[in-house]
Short mmCIF file of C-alpha atoms in Angstrom, two decimals:
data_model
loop_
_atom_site.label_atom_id
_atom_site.label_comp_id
_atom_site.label_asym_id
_atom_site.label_seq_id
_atom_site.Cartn_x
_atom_site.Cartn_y
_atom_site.Cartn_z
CA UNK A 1 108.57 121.37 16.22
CA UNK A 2 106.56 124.29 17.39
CA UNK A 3 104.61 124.55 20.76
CA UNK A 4 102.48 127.19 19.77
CA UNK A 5 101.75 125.06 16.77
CA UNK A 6 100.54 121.98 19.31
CA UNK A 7 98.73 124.23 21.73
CA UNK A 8 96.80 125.76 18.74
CA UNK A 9 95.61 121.94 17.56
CA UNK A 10 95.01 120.64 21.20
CA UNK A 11 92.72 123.69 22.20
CA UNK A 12 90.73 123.10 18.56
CA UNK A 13 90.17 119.20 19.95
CA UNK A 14 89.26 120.39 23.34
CA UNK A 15 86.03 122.97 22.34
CA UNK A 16 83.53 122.01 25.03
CA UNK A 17 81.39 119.32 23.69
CA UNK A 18 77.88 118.37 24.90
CA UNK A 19 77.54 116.21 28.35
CA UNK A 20 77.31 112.26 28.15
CA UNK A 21 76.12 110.15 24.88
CA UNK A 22 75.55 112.42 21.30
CA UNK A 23 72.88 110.55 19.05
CA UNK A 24 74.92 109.65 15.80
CA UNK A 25 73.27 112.55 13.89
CA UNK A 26 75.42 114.93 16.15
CA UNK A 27 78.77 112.74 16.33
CA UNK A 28 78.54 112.69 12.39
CA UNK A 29 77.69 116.84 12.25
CA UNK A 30 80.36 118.07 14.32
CA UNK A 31 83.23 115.84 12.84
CA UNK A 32 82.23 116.89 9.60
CA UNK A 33 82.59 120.54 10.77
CA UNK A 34 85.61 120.10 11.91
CA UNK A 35 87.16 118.03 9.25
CA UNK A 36 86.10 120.73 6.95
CA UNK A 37 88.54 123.18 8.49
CA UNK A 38 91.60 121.52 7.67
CA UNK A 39 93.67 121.90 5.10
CA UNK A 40 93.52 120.40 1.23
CA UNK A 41 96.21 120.48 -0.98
CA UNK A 42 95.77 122.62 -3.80
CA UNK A 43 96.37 121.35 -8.08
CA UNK A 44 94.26 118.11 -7.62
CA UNK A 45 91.51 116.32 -9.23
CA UNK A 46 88.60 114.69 -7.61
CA UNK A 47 86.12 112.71 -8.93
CA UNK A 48 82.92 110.75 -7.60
CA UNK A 49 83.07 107.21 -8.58
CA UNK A 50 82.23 103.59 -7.71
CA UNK A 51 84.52 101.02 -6.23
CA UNK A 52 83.18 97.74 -5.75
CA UNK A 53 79.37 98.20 -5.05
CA UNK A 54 80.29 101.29 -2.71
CA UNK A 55 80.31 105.39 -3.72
CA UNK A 56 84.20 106.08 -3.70
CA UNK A 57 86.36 109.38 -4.32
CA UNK A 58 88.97 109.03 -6.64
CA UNK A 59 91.84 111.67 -5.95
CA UNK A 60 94.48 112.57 -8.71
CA UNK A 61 98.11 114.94 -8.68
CA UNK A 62 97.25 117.75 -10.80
CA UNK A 63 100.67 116.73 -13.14
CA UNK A 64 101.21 113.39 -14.57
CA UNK A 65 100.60 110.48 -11.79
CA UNK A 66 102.51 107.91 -11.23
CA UNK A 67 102.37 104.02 -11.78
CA UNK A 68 100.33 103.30 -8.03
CA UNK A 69 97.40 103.64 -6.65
CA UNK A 70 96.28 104.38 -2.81
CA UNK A 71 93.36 102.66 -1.55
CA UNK A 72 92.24 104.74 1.21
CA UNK A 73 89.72 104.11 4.05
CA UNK A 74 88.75 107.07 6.43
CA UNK A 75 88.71 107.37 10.11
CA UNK A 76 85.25 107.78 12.66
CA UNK A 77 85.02 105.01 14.25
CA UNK A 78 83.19 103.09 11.59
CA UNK A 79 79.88 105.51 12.79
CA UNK A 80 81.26 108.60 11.10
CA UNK A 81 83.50 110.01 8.66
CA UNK A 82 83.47 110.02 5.02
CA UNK A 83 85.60 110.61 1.82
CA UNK A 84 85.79 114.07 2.04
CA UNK A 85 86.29 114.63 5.59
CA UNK A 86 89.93 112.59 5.31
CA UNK A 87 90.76 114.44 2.33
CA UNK A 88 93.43 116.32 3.66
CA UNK A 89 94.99 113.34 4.04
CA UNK A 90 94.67 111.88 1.08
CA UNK A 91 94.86 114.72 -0.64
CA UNK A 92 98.28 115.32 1.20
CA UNK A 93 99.32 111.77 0.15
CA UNK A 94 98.13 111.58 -3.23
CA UNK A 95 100.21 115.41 -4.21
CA UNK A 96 103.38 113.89 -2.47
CA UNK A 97 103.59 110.47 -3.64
CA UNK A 98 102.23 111.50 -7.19
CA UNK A 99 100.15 108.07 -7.01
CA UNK A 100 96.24 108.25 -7.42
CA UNK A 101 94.23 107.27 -4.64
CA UNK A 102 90.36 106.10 -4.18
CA UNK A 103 88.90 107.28 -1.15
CA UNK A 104 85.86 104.35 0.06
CA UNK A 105 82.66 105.24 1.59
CA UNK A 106 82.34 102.24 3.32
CA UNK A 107 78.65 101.41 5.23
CA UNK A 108 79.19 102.38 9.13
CA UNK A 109 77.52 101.94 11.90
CA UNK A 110 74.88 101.38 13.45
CA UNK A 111 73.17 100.84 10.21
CA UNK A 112 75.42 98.26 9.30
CA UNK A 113 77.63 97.24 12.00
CA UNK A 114 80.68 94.50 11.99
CA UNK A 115 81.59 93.06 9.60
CA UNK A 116 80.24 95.93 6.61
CA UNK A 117 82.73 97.97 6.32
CA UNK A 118 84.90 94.87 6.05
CA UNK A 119 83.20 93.39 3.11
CA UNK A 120 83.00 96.65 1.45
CA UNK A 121 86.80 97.39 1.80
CA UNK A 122 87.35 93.71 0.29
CA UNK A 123 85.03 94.07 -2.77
CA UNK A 124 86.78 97.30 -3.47
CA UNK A 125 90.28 95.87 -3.37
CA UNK A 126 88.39 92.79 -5.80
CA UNK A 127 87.43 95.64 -7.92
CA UNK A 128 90.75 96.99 -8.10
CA UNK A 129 92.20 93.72 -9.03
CA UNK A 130 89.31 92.53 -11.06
CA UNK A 131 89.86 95.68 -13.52
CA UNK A 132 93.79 94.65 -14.13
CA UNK A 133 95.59 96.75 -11.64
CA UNK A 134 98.75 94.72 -10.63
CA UNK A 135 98.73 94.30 -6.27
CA UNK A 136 102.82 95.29 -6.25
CA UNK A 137 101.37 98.79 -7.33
CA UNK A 138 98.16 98.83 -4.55
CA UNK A 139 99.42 100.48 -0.85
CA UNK A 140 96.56 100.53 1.80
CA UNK A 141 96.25 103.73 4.21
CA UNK A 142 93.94 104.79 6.21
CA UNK A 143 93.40 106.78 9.56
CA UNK A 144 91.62 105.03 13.08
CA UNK A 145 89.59 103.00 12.17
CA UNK A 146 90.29 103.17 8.51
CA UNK A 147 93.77 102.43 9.86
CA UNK A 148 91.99 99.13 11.41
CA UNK A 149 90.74 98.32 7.91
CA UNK A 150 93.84 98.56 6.34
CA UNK A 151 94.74 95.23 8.53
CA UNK A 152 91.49 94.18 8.86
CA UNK A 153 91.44 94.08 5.10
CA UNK A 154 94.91 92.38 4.52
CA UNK A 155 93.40 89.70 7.00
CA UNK A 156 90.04 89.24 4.78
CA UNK A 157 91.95 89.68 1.61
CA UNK A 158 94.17 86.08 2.47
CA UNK A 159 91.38 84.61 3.98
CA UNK A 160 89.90 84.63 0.73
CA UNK A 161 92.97 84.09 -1.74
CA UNK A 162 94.12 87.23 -3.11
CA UNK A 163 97.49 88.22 -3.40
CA UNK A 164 98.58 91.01 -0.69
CA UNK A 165 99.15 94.66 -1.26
CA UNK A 166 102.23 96.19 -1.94
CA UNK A 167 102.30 98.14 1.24
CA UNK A 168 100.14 99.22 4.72
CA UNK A 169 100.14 102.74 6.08
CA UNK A 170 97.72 103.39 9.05
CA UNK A 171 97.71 106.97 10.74
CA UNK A 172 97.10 106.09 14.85
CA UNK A 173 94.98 103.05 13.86
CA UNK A 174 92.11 101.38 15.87
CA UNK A 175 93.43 97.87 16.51
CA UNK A 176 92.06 96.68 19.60
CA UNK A 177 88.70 96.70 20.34
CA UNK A 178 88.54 94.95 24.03
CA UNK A 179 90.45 98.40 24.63
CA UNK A 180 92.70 96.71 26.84
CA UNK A 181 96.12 98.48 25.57
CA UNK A 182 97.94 100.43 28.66
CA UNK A 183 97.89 103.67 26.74
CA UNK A 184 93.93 103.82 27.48
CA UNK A 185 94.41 104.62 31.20
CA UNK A 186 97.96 106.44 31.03
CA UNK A 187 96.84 108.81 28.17
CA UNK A 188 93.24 109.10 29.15
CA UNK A 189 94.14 112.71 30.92
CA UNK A 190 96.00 114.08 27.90
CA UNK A 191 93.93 112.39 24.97
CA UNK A 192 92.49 115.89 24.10
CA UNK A 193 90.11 113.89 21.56
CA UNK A 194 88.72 110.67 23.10
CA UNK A 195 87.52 109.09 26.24
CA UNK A 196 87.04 105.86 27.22
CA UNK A 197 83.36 106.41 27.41
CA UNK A 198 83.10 108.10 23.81
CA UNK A 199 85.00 104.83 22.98
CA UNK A 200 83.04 102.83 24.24
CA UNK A 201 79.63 105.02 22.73
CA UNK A 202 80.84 104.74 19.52
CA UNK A 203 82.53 101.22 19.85
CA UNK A 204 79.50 99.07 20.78
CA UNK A 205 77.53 100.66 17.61
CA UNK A 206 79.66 99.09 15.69
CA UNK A 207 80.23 95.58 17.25
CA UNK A 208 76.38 94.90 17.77
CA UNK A 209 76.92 92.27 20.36
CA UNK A 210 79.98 90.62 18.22
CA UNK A 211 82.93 89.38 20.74
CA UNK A 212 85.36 91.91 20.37
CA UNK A 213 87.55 89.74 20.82
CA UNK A 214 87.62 88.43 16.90
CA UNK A 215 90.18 88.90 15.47
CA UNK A 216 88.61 91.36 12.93
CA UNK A 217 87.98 93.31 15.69
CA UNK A 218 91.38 93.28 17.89
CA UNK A 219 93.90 92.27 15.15
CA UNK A 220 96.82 93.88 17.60
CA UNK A 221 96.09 90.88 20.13
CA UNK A 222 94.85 87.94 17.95
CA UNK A 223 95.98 88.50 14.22
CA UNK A 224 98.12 86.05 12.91
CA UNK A 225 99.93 88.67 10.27
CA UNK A 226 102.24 86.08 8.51
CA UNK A 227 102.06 87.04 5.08
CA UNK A 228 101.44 90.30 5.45
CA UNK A 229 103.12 93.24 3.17
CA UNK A 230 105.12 96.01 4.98
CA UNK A 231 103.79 97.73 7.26
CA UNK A 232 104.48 101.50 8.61
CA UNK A 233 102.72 102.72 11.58
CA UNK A 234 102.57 105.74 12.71
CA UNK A 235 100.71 107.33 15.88
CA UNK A 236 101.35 110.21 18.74
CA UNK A 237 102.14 109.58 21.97
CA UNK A 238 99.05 111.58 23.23
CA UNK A 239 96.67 109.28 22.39
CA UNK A 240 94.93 106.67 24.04
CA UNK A 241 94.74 104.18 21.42
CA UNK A 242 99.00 104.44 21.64
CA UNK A 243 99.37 101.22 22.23
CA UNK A 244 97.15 99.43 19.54
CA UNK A 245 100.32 100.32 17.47
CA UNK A 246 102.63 99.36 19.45
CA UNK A 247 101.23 95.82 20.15
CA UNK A 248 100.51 95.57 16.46
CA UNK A 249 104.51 96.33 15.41
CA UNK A 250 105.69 94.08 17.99
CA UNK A 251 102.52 91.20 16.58
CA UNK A 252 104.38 91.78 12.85
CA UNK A 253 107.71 91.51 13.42
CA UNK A 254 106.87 88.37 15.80
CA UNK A 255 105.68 87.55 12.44
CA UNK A 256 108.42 87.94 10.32
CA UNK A 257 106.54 91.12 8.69
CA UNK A 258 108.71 94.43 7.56
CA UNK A 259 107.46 97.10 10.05
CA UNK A 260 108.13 100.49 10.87
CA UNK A 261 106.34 102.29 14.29
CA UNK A 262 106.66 105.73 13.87
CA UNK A 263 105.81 107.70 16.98
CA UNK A 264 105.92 111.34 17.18
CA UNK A 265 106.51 112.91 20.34
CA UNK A 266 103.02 115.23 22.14
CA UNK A 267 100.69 115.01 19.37
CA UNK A 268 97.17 113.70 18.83
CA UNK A 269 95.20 111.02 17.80
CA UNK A 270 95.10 111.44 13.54
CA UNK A 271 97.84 114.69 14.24
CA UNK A 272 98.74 114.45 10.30
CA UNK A 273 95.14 115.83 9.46
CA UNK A 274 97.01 118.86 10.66
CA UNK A 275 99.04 119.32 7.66
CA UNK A 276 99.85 122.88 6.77
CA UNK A 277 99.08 123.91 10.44
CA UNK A 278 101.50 121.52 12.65
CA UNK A 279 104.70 120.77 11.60
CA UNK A 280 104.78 117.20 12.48
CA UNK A 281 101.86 116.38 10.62
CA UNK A 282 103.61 117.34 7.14
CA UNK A 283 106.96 115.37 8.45
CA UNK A 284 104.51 112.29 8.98
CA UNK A 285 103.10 112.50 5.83
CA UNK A 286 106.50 113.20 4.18
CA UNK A 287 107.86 109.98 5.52
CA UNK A 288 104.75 107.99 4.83
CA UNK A 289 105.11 109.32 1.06
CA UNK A 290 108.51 108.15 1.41
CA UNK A 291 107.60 104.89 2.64
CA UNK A 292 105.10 104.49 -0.34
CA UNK A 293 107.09 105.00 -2.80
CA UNK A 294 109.68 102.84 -1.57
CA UNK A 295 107.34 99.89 -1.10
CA UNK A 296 104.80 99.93 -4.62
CA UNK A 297 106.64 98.87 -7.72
CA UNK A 298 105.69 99.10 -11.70
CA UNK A 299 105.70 95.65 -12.92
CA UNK A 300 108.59 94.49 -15.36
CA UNK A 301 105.36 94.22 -18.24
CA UNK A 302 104.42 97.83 -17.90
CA UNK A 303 108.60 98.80 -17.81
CA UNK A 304 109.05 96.73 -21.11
CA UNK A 305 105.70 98.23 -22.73
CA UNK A 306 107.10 101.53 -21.92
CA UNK A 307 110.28 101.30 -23.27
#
């Protein structure tokens, strides 16, 4: 743990920004920016593909992967965000687990608001399952509100009959869109990235009048996660959206679900992006590796074809 190292990320996420509401040309320019400074693992292979009826990025370990495969959905608060601008974090996942990993570009808002990026995140997993793949060797992830979707997806997923993944792993995940979590008011002064307002900006692009209530949209206070696969968790305790984790871990072990909450002490929202800058964010993604290789399995088929 390094102070210098947090003071050097919290003074990059506090760069004076422009006063009150950015159009959504300027909230998707200046992420992009600064997304692009952070760091990509090097030895792997990307490749532009299709998942479902949505562009996708489909990351591979430069040596010989492994039997699993990460279906990825990136953080921006369903407005912004892309593939490539979580790619340190896939990337970072994909070269420590060894598993490949498809990276979705879902629709986002406001083009296409609730419930897009939901469908799209379901037809992909389809797709997945559709072209063989076995779900005890498919782990969600994802980061905000791609951390949302991996829930949100689980939810949509046994709504409509498929078997559950193998695994969850959400990176300070958007869970609760009535914003009504404690964290939002104690963290608001040292949340160097968000405010309640550029919440709530960003937030009502993507509801479009939908109650927010739903329990799409605020699976940490509705959900009912029975079912669901294990689930790890992991968020910083400088960050307003804090406690749509907490609530959430408490929701799936109410539920009978295997969760961990793993919360790192003075860190950001998303601090793992950080890899190769902060140490925390590489022992976060260490232990998420961990966690998915513990938790997706090769099928007793593909053993006795091996051998």
């Amino acid at each position: 743990m390094s102070k210098e190292q947090r003071a050097q990320v919290n003074a990059m996420l506090r760069q004076p920004r422009p006063e009150g509401p950015r159009s959504v040309e300027a909230i998707r320019t200046g992420f992009k920016a600064m997304m692009a400074q952070m760091i990509v693992p090097d030895g792997l292979r990307t490749t532009e593909t299709t998942l479902g009826d949505r562009p996708a990025l489909h990351i591979e370990p430069g040596n010989s992967p492994r039997t699993g495969t990460i279906l990825y959905f990136h953080g921006g608060g369903y407005v912004f965000g892309s593939p490539e601008t979580a790619l340190s974090l896939t990337g970072n996942l994909v070269s420590k687990t060894g598993f490949r990993a498809f990276s979705l570009d879902y629709r986002l808002a406001p083009e296409y608001p609730f419930p897009a990026a939901i469908e799209d995140t379901l037809s992909a997993y389809r797709a997945l399952l559709g072209s063989g793949e076995d779900p005890s060797t498919i782990a969600f992830a994802g980061d905000s509100a791609g951390g949302g979707l991996t829930v949100t997806t689980c939810l949509a997923a046994r709504d409509a009959g498929l078997p559950m993944p193998a695994a969850i792993v959400a990176f300070s995940p958007g869970l609760d869109a009535t914003r009504t979590g404690e964290s939002m008011d104690t963290k608001a002064r040292i949340d160097p990235f968000f405010t309640r307002e550029s919440l709530g900006h960003t937030g009502a692009m993507y509801l479009a009048g939908a109650d927010p209530h739903h329990n799409m949209l605020s699976p940490a206070i509705h959900a009912d996660l029975t079912g669901f696969p294990p689930m790890l968790l992991q968020a910083g305790t400088n960050e307003m959206l804090l406690d749509d984790s907490t609530r959430m871990a408490a929701r799936a072990r109410a539920a009978g679900v295997d969760v961990i909450l793993d919360i790192t002490a003075d860190v950001p929202h998303v601090f793992q992006s950080f890899a190769g800058v902060l140490d925390e964010a590489d022992q976060a993604l260490d232990r998420a590796a961990l966690f998915l290789t513990q938790q997706i399995h090769i099928p007793d088929t593909a053993v006795a074809s091996a051998g």
